[in-house]
Coordinates of C-alpha atoms in Angstrom, one line a residue:
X1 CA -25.8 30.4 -51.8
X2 CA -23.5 28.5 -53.9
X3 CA -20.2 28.0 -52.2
X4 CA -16.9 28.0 -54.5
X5 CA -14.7 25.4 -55.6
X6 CA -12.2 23.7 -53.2
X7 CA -9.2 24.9 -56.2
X8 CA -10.6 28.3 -55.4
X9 CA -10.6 28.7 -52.2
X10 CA -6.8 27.1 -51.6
X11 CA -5.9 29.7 -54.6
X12 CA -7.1 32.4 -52.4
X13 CA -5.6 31.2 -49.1
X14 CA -2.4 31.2 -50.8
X15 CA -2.5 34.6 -52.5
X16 CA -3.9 36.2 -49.4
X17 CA -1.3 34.1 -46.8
X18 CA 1.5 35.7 -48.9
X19 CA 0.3 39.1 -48.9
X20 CA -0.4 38.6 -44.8
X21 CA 3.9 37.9 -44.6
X22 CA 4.2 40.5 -46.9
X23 CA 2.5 43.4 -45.5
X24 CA 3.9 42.1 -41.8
X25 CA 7.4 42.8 -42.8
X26 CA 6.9 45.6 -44.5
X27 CA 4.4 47.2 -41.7
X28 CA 7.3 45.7 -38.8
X29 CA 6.7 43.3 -36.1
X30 CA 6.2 45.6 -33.6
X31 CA 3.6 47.6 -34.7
X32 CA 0.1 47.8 -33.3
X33 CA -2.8 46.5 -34.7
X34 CA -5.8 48.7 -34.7
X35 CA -8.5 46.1 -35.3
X36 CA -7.3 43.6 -32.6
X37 CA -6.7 46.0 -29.7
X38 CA -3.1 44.7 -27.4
X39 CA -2.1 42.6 -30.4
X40 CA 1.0 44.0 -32.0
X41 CA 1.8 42.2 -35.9
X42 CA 4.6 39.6 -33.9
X43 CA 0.9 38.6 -32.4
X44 CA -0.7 38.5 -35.9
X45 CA 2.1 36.0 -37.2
X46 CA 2.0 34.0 -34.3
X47 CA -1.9 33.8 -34.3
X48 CA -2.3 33.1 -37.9
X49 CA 0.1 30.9 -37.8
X50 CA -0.9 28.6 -35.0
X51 CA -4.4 28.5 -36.5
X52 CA -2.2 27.1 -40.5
X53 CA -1.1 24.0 -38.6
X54 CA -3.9 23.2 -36.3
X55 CA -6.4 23.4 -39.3
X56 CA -3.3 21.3 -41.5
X57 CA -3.6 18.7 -38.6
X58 CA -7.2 17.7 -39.1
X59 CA -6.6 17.1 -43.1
X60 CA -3.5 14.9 -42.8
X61 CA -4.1 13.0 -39.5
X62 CA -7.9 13.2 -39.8
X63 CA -9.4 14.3 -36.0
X64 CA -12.6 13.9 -35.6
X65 CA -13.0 15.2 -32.5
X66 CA -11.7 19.0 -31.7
X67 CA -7.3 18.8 -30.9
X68 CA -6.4 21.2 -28.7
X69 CA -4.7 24.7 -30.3
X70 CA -1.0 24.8 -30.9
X71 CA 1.3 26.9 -29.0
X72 CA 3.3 29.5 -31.2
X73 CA 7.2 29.1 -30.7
X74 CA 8.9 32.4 -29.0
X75 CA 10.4 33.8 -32.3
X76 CA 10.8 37.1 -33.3
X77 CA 11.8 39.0 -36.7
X78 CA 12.8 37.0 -39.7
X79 CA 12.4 33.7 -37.9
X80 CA 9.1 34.5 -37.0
X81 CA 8.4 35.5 -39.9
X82 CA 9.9 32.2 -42.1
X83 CA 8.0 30.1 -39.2
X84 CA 4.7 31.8 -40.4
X85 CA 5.8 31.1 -43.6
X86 CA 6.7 27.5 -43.6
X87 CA 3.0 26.8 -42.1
X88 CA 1.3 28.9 -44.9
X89 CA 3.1 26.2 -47.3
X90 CA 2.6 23.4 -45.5
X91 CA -1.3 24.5 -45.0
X92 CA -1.6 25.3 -48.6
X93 CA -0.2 22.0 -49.6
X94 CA -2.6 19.9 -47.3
X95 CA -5.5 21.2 -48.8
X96 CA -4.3 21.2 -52.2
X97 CA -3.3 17.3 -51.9
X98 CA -6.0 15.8 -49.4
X99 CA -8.7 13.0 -51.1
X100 CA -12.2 15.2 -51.5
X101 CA -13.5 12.3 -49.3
X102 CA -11.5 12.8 -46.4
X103 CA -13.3 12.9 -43.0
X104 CA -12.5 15.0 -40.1
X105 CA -13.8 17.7 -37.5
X106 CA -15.6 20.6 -38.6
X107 CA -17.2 23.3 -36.0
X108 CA -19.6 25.7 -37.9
X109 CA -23.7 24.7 -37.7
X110 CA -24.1 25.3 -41.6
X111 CA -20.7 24.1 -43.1
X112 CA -20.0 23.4 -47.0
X113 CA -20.5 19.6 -48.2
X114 CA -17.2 18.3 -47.3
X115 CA -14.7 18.3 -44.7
X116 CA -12.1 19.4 -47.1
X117 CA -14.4 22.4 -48.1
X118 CA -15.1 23.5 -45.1
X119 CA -11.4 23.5 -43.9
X120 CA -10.1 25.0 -47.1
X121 CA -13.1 27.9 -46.8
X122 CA -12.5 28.5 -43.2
X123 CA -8.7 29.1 -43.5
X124 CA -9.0 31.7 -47.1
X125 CA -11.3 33.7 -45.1
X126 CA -9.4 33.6 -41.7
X127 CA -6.1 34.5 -43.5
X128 CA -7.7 37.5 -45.9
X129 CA -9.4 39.1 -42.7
X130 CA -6.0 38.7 -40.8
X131 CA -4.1 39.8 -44.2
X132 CA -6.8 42.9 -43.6
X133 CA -4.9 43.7 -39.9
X134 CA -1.9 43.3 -41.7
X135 CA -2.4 46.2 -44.0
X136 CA -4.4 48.2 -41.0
X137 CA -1.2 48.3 -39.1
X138 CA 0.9 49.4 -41.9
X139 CA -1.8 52.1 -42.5
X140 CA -3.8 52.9 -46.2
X141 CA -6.3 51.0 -48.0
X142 CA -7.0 47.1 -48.2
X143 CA -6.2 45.4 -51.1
X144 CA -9.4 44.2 -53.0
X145 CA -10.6 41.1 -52.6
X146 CA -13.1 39.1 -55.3
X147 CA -16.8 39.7 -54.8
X148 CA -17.6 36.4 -54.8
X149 CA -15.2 35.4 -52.4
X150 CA -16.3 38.6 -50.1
X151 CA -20.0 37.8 -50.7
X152 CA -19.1 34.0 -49.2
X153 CA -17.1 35.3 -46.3
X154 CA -20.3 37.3 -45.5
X155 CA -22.2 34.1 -45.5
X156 CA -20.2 32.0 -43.8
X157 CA -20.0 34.8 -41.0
X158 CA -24.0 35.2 -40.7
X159 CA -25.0 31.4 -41.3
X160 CA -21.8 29.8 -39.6
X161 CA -20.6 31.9 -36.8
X162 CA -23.2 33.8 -35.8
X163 CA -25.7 30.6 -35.8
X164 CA -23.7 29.7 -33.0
X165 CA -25.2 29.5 -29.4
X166 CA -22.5 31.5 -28.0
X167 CA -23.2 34.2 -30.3
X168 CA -23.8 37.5 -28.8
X169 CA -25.8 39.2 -31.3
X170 CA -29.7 39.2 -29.4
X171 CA -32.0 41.2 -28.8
X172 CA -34.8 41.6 -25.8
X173 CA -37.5 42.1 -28.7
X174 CA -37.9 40.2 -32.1
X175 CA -35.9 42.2 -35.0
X176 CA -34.4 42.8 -38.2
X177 CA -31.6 42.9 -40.1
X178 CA -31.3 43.1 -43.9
X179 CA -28.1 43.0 -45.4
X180 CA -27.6 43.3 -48.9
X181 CA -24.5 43.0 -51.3
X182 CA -25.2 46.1 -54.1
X183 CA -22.8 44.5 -56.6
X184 CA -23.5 40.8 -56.2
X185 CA -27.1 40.9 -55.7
X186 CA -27.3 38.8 -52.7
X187 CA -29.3 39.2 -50.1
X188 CA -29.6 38.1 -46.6
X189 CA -32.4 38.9 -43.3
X190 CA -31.2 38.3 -39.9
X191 CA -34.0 37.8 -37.1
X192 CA -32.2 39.0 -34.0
X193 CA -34.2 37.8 -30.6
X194 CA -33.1 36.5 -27.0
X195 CA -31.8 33.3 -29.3
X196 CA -28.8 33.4 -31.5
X197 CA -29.6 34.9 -34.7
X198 CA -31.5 33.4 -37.5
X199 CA -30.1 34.2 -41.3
X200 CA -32.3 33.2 -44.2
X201 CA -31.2 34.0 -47.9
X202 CA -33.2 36.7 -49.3
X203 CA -35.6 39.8 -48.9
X204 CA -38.2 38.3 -46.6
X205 CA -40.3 41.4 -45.8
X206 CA -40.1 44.4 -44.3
X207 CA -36.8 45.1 -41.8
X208 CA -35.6 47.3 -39.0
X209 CA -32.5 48.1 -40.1
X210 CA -31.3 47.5 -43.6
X211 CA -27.2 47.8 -44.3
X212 CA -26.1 48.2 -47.9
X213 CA -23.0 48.1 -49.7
X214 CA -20.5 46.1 -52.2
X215 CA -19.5 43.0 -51.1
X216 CA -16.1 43.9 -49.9
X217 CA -16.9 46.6 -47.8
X218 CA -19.9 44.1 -45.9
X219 CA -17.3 42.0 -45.7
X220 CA -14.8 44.1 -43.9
X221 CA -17.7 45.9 -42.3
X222 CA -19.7 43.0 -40.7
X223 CA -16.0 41.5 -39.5
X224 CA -15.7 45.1 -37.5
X225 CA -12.6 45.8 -40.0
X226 CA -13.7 49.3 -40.6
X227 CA -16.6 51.4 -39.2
X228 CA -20.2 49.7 -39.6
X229 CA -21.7 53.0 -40.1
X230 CA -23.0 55.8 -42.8
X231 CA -24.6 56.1 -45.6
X232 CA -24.4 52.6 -45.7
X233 CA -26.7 51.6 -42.7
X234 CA -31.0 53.1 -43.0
X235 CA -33.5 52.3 -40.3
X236 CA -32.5 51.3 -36.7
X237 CA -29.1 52.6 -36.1
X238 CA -29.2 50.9 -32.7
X239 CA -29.1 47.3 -34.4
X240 CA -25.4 48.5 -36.4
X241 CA -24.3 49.6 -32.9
X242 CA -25.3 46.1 -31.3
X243 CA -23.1 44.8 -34.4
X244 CA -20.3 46.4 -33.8
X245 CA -20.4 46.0 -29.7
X246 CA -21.3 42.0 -29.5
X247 CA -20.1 40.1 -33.1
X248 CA -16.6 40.2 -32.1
X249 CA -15.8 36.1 -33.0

């Protein structure tokens, strides 16, 4: 698939960085957050936060080999929350300012054509998924998200992530997985084996377990943001469960 625009994808980290902060405070620091079980929303901020300026340090200072993580300062409240903040911008404005030909470490098997998009595509999706704990520990529905931008996260979980050796999605037995996006029209099949999976684009014959929905719930599904079952999921069952128990990233 087509990956979006550089402009697009720094539009959407910053919309979706601000509605993280947002929902934070207005959900409290001390709540619990159901999708990432111990982690209460200081843990969220602190997290997200960490991961803003150690992506921001490989556009400025271009790395190109992997910098170890950032430790999170011991802040709580409003000063946690300005800290998060403050790294959003900075973040933001990295992406939004760095030369398209700038070079520097990247860590996905099947990244976009540039350093600068991969880093810019990584952190939208990383923030919207986290932005999704936000609003799951203040309880209710998530906010929408673009299908085009949901259809990408998809890919960029089943190509990048899950292409991964250290993936844990496998299977004793060769099968598969069709996953399709009812609104977008895309399509992807997922050969599970003892190797880490295999995703091709498309409807590639016949498959074990076929999971269909609109992009945004895939999206939220597939990241084990709300249940991976129903209507949704036809054929093997088991395969959804195996989902569910090994894709944590």
């Amino acid at each position: 698939m087509e990956i979006m625009d550089v402009s697009d994808y720094v539009k959407t980290l910053d919309r979706e960085g601000r509605l993280l902060a947002d929902t934070a405070e207005r959900a409290g620091l001390d709540a619990h957050v159901p999708a990432c079980p111990g982690w209460r929303v200081t843990d969220l901020l602190r997290h997200t936060g960490s991961v803003h300026r150690w992506a921001a340090g490989y556009v400025l200072e271009g790395h190109l080999e992997p910098m170890p993580f950032p430790e999170a300062p011991e802040l709580v409240g409003t000063e946690l929350l300005a800290w998060f903040r403050e790294g959003h911008a900075d973040l933001v404005r990295a992406l939004a300012g760095a030369p398209t030909d700038v070079q520097c470490w990247t860590f996905l098997p099947t990244a976009p054509p540039s350093p600068l998009a991969f880093w810019a595509r990584r952190q939208a999706h990383e923030t919207a998924i986290h932005r999704v704990d936000a609003e799951g520990a203040l309880g209710g529905a998530f906010s929408p998200v673009e299908a085009r931008f949901a259809e990408d996260g998809v890919d960029e979980l089943l190509t990048g992530f899950h292409a991964r050796p250290r993936s844990r999605v496998r299977t004793e037995e060769p099968r598969t997985m069709r996953i399709r996006a009812a609104d977008t029209g895309a399509v992807w099949t997922v050969h599970l084996s003892p190797e880490p999976p295999r995703t091709v684009a498309g409807d590639l014959g016949p498959a074990d377990c076929e999971i269909v929905g609109t992009a945004q719930w895939l999206y939220t599904a597939l990241w084990n943001r709300q249940p991976l079952a129903g209507p949704e999921v036809t054929g093997d069952e088991s395969l959804a469960r195996l989902w569910i128990e090994n894709a944590g990233i």
